[in-house]
mmCIF file of C-alpha atoms (C1' of nucleotides) in Angstrom:
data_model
loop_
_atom_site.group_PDB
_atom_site.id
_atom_site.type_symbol
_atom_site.label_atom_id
_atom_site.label_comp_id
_atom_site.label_asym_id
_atom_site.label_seq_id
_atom_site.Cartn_x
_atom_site.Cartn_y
_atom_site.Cartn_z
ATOM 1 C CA UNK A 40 0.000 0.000 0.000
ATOM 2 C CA UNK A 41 0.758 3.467 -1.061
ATOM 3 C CA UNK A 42 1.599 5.967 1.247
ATOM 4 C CA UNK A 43 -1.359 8.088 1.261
ATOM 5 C CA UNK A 44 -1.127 11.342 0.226
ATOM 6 C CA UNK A 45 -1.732 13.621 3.254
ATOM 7 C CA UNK A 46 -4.713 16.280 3.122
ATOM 8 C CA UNK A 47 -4.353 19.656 1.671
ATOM 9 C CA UNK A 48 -4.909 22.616 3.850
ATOM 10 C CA UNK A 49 -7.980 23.103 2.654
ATOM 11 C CA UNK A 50 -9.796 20.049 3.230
ATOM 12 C CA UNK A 51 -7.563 19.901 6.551
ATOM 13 C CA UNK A 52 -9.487 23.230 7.329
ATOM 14 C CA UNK A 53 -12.811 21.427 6.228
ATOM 15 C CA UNK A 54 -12.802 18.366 7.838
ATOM 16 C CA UNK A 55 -11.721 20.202 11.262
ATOM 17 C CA UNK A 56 -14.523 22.879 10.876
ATOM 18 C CA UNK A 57 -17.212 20.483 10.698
ATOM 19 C CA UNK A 58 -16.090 18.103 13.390
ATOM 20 C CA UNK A 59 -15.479 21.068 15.689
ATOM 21 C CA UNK A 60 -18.923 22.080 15.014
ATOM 22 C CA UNK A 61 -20.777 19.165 15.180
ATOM 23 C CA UNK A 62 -19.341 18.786 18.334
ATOM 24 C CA UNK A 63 -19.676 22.340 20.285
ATOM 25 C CA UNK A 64 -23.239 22.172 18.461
ATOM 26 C CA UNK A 65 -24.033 18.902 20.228
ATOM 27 C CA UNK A 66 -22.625 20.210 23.375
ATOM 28 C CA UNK A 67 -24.653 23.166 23.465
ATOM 29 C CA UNK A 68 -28.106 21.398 22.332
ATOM 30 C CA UNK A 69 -27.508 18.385 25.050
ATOM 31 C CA UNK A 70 -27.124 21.002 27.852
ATOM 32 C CA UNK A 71 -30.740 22.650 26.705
ATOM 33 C CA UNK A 72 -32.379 19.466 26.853
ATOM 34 C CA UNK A 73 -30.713 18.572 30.214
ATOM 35 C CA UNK A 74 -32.089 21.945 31.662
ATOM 36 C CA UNK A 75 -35.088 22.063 30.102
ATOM 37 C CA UNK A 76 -36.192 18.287 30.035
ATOM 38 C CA UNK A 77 -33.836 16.363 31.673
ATOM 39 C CA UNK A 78 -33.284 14.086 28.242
ATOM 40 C CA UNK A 79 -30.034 13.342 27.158
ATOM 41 C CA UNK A 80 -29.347 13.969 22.862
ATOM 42 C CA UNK A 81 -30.014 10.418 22.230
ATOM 43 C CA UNK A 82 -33.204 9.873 23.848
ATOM 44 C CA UNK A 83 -34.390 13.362 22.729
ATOM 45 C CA UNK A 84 -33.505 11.608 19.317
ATOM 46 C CA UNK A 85 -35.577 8.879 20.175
ATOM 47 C CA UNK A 86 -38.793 10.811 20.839
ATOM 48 C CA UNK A 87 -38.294 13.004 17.716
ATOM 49 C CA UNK A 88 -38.112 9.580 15.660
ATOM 50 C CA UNK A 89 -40.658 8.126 16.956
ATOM 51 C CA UNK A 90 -43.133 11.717 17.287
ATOM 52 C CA UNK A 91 -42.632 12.421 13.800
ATOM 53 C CA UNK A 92 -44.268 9.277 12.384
ATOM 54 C CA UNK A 93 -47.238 8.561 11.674
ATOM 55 C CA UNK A 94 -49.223 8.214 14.696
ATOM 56 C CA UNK A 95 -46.075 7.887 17.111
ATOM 57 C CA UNK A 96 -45.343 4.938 16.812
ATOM 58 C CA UNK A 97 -42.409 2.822 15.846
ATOM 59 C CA UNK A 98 -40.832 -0.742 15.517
ATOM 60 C CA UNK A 99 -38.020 -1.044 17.765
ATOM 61 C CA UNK A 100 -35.734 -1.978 15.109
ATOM 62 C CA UNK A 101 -36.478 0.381 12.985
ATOM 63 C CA UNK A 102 -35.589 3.537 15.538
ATOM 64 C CA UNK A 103 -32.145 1.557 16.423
ATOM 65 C CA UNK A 104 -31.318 1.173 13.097
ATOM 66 C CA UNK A 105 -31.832 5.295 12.101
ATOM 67 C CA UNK A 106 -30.094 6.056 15.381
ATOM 68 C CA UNK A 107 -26.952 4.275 14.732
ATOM 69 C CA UNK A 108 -27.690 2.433 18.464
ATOM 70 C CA UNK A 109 -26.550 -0.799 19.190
ATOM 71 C CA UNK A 110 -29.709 -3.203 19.943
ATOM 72 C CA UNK A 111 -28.949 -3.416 23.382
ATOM 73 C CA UNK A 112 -28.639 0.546 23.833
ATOM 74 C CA UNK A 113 -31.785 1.646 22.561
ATOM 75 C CA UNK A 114 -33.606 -1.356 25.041
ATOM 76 C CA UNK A 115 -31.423 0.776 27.485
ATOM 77 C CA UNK A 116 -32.783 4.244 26.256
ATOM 78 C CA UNK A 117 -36.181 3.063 25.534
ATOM 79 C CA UNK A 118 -36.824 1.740 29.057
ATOM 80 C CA UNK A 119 -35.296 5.285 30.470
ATOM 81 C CA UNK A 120 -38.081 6.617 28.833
ATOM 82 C CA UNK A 121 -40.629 4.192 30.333
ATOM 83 C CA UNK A 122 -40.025 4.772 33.155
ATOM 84 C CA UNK A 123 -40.745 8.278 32.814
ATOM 85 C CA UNK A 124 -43.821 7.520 31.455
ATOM 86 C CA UNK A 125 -42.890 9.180 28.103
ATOM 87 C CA UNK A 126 -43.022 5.965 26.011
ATOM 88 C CA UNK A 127 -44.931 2.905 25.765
ATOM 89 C CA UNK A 128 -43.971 -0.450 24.883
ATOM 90 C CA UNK A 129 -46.616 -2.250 23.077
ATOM 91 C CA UNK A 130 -46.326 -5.575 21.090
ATOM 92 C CA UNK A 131 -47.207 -5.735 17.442
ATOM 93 C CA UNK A 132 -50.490 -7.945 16.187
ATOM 94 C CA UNK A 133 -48.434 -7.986 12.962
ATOM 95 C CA UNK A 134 -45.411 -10.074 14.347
ATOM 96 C CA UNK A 135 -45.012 -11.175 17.328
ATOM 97 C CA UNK A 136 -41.470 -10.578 17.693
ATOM 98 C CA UNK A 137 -41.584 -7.310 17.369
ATOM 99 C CA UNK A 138 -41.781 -4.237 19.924
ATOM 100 C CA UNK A 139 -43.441 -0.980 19.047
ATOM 101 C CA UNK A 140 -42.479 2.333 20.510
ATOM 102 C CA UNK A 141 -45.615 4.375 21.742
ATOM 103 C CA UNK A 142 -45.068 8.371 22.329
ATOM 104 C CA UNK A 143 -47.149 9.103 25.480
ATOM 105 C CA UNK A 144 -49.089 12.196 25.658
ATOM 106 C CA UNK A 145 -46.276 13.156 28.201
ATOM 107 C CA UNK A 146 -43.979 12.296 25.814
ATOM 108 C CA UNK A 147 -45.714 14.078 23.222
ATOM 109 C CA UNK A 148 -45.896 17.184 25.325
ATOM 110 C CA UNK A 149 -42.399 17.407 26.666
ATOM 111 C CA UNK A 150 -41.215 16.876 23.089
ATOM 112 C CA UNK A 151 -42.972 20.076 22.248
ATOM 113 C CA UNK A 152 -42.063 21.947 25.166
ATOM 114 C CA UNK A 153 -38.313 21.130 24.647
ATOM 115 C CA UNK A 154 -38.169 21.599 21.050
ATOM 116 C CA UNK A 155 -38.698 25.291 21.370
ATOM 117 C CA UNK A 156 -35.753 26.007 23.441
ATOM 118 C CA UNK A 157 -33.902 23.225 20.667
ATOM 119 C CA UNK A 158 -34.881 25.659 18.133
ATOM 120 C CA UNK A 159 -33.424 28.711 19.769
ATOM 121 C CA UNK A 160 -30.196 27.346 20.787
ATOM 122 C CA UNK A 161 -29.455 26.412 16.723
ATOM 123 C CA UNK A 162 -30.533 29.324 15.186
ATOM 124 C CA UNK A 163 -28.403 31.331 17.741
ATOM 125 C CA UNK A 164 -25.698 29.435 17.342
ATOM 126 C CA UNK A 165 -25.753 27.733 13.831
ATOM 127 C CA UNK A 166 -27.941 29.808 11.833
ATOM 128 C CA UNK A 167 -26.704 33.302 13.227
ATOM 129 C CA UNK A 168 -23.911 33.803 11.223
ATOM 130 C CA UNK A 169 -25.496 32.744 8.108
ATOM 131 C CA UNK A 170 -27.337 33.633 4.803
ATOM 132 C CA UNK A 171 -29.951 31.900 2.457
ATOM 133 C CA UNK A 172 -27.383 31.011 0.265
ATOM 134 C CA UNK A 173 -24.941 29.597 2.633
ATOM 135 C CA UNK A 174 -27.731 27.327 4.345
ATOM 136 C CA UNK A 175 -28.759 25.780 0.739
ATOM 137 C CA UNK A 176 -25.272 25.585 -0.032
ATOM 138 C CA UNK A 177 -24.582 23.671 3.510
ATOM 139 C CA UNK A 178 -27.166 21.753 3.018
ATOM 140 C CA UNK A 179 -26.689 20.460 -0.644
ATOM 141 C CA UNK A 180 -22.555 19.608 -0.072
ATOM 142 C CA UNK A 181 -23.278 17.617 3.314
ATOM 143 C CA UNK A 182 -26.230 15.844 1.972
ATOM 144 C CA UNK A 183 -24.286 14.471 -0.376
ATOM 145 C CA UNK A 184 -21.115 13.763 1.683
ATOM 146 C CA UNK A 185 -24.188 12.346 3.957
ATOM 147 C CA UNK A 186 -25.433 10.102 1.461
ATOM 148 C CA UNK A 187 -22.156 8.659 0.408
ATOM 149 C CA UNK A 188 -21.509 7.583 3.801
ATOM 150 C CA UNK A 189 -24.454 5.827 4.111
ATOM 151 C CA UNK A 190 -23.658 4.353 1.068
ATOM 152 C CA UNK A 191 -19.592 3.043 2.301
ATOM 153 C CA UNK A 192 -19.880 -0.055 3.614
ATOM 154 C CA UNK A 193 -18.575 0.309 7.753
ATOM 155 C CA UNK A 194 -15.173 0.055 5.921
ATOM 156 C CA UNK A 195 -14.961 -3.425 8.321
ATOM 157 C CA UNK A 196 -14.539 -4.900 4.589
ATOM 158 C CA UNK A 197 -17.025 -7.625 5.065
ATOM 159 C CA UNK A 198 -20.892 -7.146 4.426
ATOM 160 C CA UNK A 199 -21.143 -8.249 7.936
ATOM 161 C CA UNK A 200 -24.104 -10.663 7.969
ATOM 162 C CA UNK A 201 -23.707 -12.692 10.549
ATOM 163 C CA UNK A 202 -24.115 -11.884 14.344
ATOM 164 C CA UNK A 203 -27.146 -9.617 14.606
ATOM 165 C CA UNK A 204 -25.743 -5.583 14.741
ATOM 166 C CA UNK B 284 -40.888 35.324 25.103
ATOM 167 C CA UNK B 285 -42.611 34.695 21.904
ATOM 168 C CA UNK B 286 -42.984 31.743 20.009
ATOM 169 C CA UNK B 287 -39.931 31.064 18.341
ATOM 170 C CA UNK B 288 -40.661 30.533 14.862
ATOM 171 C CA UNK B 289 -39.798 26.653 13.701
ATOM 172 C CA UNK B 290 -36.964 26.330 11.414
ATOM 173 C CA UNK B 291 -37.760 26.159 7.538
ATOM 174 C CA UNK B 292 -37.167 23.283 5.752
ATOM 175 C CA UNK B 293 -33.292 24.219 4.513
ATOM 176 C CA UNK B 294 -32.916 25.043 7.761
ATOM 177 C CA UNK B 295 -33.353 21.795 8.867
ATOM 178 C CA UNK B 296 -32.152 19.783 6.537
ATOM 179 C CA UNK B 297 -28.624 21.983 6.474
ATOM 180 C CA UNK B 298 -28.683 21.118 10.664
ATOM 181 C CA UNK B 299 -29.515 17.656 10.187
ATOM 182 C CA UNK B 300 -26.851 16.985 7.485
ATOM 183 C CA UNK B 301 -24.324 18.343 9.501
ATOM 184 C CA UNK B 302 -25.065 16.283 12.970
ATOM 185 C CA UNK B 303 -25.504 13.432 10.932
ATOM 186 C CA UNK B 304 -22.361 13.834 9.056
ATOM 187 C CA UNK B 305 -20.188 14.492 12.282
ATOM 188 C CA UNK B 306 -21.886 11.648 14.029
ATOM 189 C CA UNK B 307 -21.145 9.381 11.103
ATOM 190 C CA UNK B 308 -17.547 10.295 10.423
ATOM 191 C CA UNK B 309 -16.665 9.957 14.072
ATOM 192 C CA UNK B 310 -18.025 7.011 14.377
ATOM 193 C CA UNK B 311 -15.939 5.798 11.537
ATOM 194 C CA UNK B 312 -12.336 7.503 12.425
ATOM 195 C CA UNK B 313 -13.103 6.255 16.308
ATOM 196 C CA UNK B 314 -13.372 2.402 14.621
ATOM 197 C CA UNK B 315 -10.029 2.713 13.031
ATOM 198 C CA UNK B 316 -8.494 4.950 15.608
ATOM 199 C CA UNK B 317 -9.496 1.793 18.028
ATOM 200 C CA UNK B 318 -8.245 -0.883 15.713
ATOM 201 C CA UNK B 319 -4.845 0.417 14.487
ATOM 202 C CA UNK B 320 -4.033 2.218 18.018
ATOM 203 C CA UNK B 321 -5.948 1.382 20.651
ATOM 204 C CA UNK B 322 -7.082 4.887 20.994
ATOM 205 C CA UNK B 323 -10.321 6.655 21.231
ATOM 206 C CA UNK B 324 -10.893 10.079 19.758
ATOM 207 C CA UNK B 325 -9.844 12.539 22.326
ATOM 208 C CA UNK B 326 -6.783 10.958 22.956
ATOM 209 C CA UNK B 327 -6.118 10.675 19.471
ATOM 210 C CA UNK B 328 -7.021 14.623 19.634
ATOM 211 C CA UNK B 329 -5.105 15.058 22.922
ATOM 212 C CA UNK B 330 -1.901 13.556 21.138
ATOM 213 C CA UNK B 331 -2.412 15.315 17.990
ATOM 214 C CA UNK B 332 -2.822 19.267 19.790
ATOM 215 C CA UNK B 333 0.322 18.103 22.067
ATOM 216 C CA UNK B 334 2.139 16.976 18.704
ATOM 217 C CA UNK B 335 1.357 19.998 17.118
ATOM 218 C CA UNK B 336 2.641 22.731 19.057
ATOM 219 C CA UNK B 337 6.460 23.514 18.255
ATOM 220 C CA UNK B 338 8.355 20.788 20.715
ATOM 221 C CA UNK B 339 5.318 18.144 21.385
ATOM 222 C CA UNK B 340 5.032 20.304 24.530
ATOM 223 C CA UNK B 341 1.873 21.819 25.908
ATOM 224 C CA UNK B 342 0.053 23.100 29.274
ATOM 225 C CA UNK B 343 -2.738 21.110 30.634
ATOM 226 C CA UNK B 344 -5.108 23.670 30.678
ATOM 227 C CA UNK B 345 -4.064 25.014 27.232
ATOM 228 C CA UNK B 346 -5.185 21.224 26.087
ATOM 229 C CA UNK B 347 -8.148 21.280 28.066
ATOM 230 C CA UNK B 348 -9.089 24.628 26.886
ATOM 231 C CA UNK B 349 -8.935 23.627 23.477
ATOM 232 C CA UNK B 350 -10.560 20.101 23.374
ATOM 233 C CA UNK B 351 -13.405 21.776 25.185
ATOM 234 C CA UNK B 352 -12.240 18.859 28.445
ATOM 235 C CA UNK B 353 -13.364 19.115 32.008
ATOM 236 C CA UNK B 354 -9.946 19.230 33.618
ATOM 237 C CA UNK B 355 -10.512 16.214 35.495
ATOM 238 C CA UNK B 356 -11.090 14.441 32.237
ATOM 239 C CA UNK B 357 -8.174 15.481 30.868
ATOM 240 C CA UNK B 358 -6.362 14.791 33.977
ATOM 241 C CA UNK B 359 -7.674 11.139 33.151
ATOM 242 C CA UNK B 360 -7.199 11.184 29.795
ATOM 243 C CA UNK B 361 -3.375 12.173 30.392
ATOM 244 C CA UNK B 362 -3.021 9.448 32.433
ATOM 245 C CA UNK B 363 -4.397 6.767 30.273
ATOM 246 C CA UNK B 364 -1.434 7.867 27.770
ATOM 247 C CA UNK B 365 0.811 8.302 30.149
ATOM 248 C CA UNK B 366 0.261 4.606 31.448
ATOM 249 C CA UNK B 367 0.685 3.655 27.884
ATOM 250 C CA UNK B 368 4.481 5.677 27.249
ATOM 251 C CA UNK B 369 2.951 7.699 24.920
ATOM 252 C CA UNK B 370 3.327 10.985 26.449
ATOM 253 C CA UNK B 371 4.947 12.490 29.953
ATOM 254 C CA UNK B 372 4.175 14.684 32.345
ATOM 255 C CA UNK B 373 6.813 17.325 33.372
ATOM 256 C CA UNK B 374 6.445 20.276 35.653
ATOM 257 C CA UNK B 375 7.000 23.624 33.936
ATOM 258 C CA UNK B 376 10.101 25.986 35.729
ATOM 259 C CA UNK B 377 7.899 29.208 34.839
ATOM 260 C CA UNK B 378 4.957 28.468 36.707
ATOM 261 C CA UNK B 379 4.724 25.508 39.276
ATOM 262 C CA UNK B 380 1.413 25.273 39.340
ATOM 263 C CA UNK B 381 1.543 24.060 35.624
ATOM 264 C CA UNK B 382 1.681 20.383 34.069
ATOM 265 C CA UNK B 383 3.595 20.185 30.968
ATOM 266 C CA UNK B 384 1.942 17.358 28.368
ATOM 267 C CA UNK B 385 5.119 16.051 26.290
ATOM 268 C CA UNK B 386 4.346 13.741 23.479
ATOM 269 C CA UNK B 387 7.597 10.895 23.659
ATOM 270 C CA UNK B 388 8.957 9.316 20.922
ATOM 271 C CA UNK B 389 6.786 6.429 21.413
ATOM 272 C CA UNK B 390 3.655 8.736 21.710
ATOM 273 C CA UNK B 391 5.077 10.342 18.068
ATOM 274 C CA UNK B 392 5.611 6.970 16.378
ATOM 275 C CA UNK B 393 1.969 6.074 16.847
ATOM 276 C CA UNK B 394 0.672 8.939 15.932
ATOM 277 C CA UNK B 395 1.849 9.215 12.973
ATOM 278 C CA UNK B 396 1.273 5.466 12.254
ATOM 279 C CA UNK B 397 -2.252 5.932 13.205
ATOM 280 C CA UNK B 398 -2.454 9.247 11.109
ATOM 281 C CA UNK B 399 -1.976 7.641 7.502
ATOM 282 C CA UNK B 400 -4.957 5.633 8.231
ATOM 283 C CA UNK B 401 -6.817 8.134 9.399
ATOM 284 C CA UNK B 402 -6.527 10.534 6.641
ATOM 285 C CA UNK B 403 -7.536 7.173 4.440
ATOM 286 C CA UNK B 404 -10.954 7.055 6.255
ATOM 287 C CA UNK B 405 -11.166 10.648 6.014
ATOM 288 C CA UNK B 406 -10.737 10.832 2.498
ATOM 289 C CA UNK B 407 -12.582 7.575 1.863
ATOM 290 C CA UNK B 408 -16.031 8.778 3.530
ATOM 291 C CA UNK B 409 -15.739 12.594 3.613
ATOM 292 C CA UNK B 410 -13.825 13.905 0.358
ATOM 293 C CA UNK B 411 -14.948 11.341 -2.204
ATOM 294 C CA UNK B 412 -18.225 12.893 -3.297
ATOM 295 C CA UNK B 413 -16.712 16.423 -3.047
ATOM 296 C CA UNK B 414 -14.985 18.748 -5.641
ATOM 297 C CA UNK B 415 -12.788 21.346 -4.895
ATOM 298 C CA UNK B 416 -15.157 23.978 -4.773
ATOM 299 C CA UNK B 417 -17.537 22.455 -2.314
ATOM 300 C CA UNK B 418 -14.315 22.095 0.029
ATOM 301 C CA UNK B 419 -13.634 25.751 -0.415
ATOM 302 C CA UNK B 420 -17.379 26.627 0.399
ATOM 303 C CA UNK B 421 -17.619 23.902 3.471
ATOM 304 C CA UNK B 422 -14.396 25.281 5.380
ATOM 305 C CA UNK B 423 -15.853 28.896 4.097
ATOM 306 C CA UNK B 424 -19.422 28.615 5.895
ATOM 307 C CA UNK B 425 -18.555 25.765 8.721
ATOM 308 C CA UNK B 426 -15.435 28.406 9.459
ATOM 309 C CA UNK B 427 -17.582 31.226 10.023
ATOM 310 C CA UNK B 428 -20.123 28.884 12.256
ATOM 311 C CA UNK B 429 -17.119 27.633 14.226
ATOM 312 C CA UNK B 430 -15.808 31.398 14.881
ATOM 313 C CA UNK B 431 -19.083 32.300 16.038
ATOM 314 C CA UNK B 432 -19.660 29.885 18.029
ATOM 315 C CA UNK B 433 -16.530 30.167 19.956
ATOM 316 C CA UNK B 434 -17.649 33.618 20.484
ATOM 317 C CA UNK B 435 -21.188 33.067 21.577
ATOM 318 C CA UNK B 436 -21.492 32.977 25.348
ATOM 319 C CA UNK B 437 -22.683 28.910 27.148
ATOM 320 C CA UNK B 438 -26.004 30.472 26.805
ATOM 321 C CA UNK B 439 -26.038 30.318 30.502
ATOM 322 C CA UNK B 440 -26.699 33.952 29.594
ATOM 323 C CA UNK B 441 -24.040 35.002 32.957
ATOM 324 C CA UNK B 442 -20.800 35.232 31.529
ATOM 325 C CA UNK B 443 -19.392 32.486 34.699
ATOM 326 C CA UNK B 444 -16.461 33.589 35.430
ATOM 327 C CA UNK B 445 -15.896 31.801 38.828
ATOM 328 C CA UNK B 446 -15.656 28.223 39.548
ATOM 329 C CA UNK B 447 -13.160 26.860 37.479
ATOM 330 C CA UNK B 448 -13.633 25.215 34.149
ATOM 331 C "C1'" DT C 143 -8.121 35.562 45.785
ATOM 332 C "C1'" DA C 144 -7.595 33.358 41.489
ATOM 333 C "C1'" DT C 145 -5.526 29.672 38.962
ATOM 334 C "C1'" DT C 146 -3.634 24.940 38.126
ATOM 335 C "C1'" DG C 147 -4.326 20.466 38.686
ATOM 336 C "C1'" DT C 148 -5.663 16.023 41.258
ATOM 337 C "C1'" DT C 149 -8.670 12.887 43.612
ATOM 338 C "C1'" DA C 150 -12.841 10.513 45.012
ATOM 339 C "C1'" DT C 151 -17.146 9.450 43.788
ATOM 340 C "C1'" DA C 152 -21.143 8.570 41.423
ATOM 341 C "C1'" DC C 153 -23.428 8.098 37.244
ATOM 342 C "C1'" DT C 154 -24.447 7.501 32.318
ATOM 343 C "C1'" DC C 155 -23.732 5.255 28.450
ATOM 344 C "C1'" DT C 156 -22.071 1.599 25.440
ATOM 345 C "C1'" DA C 157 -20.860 -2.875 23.750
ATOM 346 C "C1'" DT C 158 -20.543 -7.921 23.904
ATOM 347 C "C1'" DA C 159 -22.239 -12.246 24.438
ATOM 348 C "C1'" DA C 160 -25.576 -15.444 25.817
ATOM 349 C "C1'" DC C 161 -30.270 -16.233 25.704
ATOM 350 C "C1'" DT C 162 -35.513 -16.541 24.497
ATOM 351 C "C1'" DA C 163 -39.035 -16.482 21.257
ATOM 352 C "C1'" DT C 164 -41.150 -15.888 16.894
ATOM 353 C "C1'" DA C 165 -40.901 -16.203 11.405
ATOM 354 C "C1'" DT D 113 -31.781 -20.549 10.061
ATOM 355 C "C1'" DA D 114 -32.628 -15.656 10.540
ATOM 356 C "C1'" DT D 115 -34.681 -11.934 12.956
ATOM 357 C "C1'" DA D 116 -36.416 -9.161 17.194
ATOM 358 C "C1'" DG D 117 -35.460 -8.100 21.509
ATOM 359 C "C1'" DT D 118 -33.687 -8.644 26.495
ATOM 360 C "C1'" DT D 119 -30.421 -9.345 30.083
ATOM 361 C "C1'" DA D 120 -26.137 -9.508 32.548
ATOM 362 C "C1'" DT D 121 -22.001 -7.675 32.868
ATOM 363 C "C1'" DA D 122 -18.113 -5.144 32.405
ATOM 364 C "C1'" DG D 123 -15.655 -1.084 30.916
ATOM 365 C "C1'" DA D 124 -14.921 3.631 29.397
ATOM 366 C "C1'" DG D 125 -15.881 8.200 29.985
ATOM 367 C "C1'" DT D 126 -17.701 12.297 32.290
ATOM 368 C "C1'" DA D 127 -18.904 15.650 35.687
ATOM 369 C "C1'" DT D 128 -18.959 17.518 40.365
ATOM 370 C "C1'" DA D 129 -17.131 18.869 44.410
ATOM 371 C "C1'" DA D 130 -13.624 19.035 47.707
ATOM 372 C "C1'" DC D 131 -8.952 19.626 48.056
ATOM 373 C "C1'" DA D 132 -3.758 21.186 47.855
ATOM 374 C "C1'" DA D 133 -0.413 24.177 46.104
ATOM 375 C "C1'" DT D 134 1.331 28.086 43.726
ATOM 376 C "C1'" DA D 135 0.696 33.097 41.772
#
DNA sequence: TATTGTTATACTCTATAACTATA
DNA sequence: TATAGTTATAGAGTATAACAATA
């Protein structure tokens, strides 16, 4: 193998900038919904999934497998939530191996409430600084990066088939 | 306090792209970061801002500062390396109250082992669908984000200035 | 008094592997 | 045999607060 040609400044630059901000964007947004909710990012993420679907509901499998969680992570997250009353666990009639995700109207509520103070902390810190065109500009160059990557196999080589997750 | 208005549409998708795109990618360099070094992120970071600076030399707090740390994490952090050889701690004759971070030759060497494959995954996931104009515009727009969010207050509106950290 | 850093502690989160049950 | 999900367990990381020492 060929040494790899290093980065240019540029993309150096780049790839820095949006790790830096995805990161103090995260920090900022998980210390709203702490204050304001008590949810951590991920099981904020959860209730967002699973509000914005039809009628707030979800297949287990389906939420761990948009949120990147391992299997065993999201029973984790998903029984925080229970036990706050925000979710519901319900079984499917369809298959009965399946679990379905039920927003509460707590959940439902609190969702709403903390989404507000969501929406303030990214406009005042993401959006702030920007113009039309640099939003549709952000927004067309990372969906595609985002779409290749979903494309990439995991880069472990191997499909990966066996062994659930 | 009014109702903040929701985000439009670009908005979101521009916000979405770019957690999703940070989330992805550092899930991907922390797989290979693991595998070819036995390191996780921030201490790959942590070696790579001691590295850096002129003589592999830097201030604990000047880390911590910049890798947005507790100090006790970094304190932990800096130990984990430490325990491995791959940096030392000295004390600093200016100021005794400092902690000099010093990357050793051992600490170098796997760095910059663990670099070449880095900048592969980098390239692989994150520069592949991009030109050279979109890389220009990215480190353009996420640059200005970053800058203002660095200036932005915590949004714990009072400017907390005691209490360390 | 403010700053630098460490320690103890408690907690959250994550991942792995073994397991059950349904398709 | 493959898929959906749970459990037990163990480990890594993080944050807080109390503390010691130097500026």
């Amino acid at each position: 193998m060929p040494e790899p040609a290093p980065l240019d400044p540029e993309q150096l630059a780049a790839y820095f900038a949006v790790m830096e901000v995805g990161s103090l964007l995260q920090h900022a947004v998980e210390q709203q919904l702490r204050d304001e909710g008590g949810l951590s990012y991920i099981q904020f993420q959860i209730l967002a999934v699973v509000g914005e679907s039809a009628e707030g509901r979800q297949r287990m499998t389906d939420v761990a497998d948009r949120l990147v969680h391992s299997r065993s992570g999201l029973t984790y997250q998903v029984a925080q939530l229970a036990e706050r009353g925000l979710v519901a666990k319900e079984s499917s009639p369809e298959d009965e191996r399946s679990v379905i995700v039920a927003l509460t109207p707590q959940g439902r509520e609190l969702l709403e409430r903390v989404m507000a103070g969501h929406v303030e902390v990214v406009r005042g810190l993401f959006f702030t600084p920007l113009n039309d065109e640099d939003v549709t500009a952000l927004g067309d160059v990372l969906g595609r990066v985002r779409d290749h990557m979903r494309t990439v196999p995991p880069r472990s080589a191997a499909p990966r088939r066996r062994r659930g997750n």
